[in-house]
Each structure stands twice: as structure tokens, then as C-alpha cells.
CSV table of C-alpha atoms in Angstrom, one decimal:
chain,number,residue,atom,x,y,z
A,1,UNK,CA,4.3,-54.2,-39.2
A,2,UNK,CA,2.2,-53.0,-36.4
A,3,UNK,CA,5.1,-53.1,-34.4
A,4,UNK,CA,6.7,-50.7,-36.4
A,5,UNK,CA,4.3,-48.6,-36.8
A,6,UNK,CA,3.5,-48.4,-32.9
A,7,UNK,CA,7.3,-47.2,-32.1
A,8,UNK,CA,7.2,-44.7,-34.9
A,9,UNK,CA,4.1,-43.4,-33.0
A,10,UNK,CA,5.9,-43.5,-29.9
A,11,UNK,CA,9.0,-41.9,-31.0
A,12,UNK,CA,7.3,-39.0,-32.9
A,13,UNK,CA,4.5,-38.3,-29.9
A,14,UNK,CA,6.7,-38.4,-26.8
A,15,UNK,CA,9.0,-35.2,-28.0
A,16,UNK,CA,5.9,-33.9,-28.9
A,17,UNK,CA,4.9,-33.7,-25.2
A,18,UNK,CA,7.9,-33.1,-23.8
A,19,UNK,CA,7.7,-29.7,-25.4
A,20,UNK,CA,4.7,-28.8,-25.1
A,21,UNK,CA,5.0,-29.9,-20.8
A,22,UNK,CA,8.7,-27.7,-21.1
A,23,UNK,CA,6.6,-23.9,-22.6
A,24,UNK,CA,3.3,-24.8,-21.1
A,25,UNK,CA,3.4,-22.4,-17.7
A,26,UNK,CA,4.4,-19.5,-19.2
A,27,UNK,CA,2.4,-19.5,-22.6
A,28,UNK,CA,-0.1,-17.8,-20.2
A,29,UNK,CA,2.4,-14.8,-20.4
A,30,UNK,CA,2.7,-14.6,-23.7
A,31,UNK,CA,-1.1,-14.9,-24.0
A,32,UNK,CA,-1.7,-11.4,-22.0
A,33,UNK,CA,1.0,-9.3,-23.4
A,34,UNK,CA,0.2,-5.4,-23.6
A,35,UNK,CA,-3.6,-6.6,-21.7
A,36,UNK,CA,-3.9,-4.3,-19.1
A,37,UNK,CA,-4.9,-5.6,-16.1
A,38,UNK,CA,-6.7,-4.1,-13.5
A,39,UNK,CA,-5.8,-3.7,-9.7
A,40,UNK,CA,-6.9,-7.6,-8.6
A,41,UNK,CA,-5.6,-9.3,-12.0
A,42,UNK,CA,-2.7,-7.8,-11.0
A,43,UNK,CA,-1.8,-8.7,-7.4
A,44,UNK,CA,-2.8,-12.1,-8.3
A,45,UNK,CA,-0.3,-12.2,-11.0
A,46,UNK,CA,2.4,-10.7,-8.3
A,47,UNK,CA,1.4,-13.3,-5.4
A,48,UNK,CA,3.0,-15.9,-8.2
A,49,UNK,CA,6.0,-14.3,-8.3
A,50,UNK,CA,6.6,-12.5,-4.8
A,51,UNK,CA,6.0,-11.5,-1.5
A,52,UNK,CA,3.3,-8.7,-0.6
A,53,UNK,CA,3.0,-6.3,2.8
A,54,UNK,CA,0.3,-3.8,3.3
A,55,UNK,CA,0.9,-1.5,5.9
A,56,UNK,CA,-0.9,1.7,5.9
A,57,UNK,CA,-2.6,2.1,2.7
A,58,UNK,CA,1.1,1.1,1.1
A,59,UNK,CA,2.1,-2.2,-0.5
A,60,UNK,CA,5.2,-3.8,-0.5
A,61,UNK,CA,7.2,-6.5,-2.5
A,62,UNK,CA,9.3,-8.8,-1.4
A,63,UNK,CA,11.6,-11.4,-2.7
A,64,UNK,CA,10.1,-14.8,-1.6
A,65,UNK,CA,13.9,-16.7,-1.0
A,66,UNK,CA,15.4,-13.5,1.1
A,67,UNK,CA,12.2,-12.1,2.5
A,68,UNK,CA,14.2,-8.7,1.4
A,69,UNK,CA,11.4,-5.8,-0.1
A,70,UNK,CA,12.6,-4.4,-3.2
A,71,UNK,CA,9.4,-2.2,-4.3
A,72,UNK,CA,7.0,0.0,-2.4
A,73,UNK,CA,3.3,1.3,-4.0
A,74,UNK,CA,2.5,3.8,-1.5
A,75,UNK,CA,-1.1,4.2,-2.8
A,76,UNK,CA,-1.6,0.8,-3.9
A,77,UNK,CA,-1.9,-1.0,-7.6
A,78,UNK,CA,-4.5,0.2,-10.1
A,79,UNK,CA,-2.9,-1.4,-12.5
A,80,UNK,CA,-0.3,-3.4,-15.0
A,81,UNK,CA,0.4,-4.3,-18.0
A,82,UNK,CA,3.0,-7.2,-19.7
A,83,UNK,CA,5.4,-6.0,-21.8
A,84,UNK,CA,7.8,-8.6,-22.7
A,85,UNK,CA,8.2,-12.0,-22.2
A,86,UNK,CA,11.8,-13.5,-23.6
A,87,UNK,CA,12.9,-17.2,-23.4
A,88,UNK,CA,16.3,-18.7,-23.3
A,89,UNK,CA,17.6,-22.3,-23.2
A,90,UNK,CA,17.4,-21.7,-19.5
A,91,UNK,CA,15.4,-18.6,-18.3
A,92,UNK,CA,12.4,-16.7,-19.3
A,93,UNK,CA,11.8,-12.9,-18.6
A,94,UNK,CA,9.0,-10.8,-18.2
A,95,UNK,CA,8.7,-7.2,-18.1
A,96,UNK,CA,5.4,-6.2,-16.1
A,97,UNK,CA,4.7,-1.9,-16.0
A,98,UNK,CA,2.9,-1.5,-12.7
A,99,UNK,CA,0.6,2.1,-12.2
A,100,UNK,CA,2.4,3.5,-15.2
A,101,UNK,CA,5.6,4.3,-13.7
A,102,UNK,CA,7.1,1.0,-12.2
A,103,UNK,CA,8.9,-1.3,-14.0
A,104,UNK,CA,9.3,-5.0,-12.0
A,105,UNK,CA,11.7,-7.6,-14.3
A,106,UNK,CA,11.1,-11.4,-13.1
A,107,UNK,CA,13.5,-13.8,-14.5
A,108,UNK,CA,12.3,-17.7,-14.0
A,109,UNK,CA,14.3,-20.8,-14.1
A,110,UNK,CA,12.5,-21.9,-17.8
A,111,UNK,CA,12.4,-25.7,-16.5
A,112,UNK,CA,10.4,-25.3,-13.2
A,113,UNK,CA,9.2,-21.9,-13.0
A,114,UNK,CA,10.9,-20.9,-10.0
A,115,UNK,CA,11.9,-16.9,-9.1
A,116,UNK,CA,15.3,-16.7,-10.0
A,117,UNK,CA,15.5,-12.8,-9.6
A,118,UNK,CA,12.8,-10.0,-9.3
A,119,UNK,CA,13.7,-6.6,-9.6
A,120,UNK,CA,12.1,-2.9,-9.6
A,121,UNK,CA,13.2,0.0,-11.4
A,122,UNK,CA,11.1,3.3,-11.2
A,123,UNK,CA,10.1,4.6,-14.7
């Protein structure tokens, strides 16, 4: 009976935690949507994601895989904010408004948490 009663355990716990390892980096995301964060919170949450220059008072992005800039701040960051964070079988999304006028879109692989894309649109 114990036997049983062990591999029940087993079978129910161990889906258990392979869900919870599969969401767990980007529930942090999800945690801080429409929080604005302030200059510092913010580059830290862009060093995760990309590449940053600063060359005369102006930062730049840059994608991490093809070292190619996409986004310039030309007075720096104040600040951002998360919009949106969506999650497919495969990918997650999340929308981040920099300075109130910049819109950068980072699509992850969901499984790892790699870069797949970043983008920037001005707003």
C-alpha cells in the first residue's frame, strides 16, 4: 500500500514542478505590470534583454546576437513602465514604454528565456 501511495505522490508532484520550473522566470513580469520604474530599475531590466552604448550623454540598444543598435535615448532613460506580457506554447512577449514615447517589444523563447527578437517603435 505504501507503495502505491508513494508513486501517486510522485506522479501528481513531478508535473507539479515541471510547471511551475517552465513559468517561473517570467512571473517576475507579470508581477511589475503598469509599475513604473525609475531610470536604474529600468536599465537593469534592459541589460537582461540587450545591449547598451553610451556615448555622449546618448544611450543606445543593441541586439545582443547581431551587435546591430535598434534604439537610441538621446537624453537618457527616466523611466518605463510594463505593459503587456503574453505567453504562447512557445514565446512570451512583453511590451515595455520607455520615457513615455518609446515602445521596445522583446519576444523570448518561453522554454529558456533567450532574446528571440527586440524591437523599437517610437510612440
Amino acid at each position: 500500500m505504501k507503495h502505491y501511495i508513494t508513486i501517486l505522490l510522485i506522479t501528481f508532484l513531478i508535473p507539479l514542478n515541471i510547471y511551475a520550473n517552465d513559468t517561473e522566470w517570467f512571473n517576475k513580469y507579470l508581477m511589475i505590470i503598469d509599475v513604473e520604474l525609475d531610470d536604474r530599475q529600468t536599465i537593469d531590466l534592459l541589460e537582461e534583454w540587450v545591449g547598451l552604448y553610451e556615448e555622449n550623454e546618448t544611450l543606445y540598444l543593441y541586439n545582443l546576437s547581431t551587435e546591430e543598435f535598434f534604439c537610441a535615448f538621446e537624453n537618457g532613460i527616466r523611466s518605463a513602465t510594463i505593459k503587456e506580457v503574453t505567453k504562447t506554447s512557445g514565446v512570451v512577449n512583453v511590451r515595455l514604454i520607455v520615457n513615455e514615447n518609446a515602445l521596445i517589444y522583446v519576444t523570448f523563447n518561453r522554454k529558456n528565456g533567450q532574446v528571440i527578437t527586440c524591437k523599437a517603435d517610437h510612440i
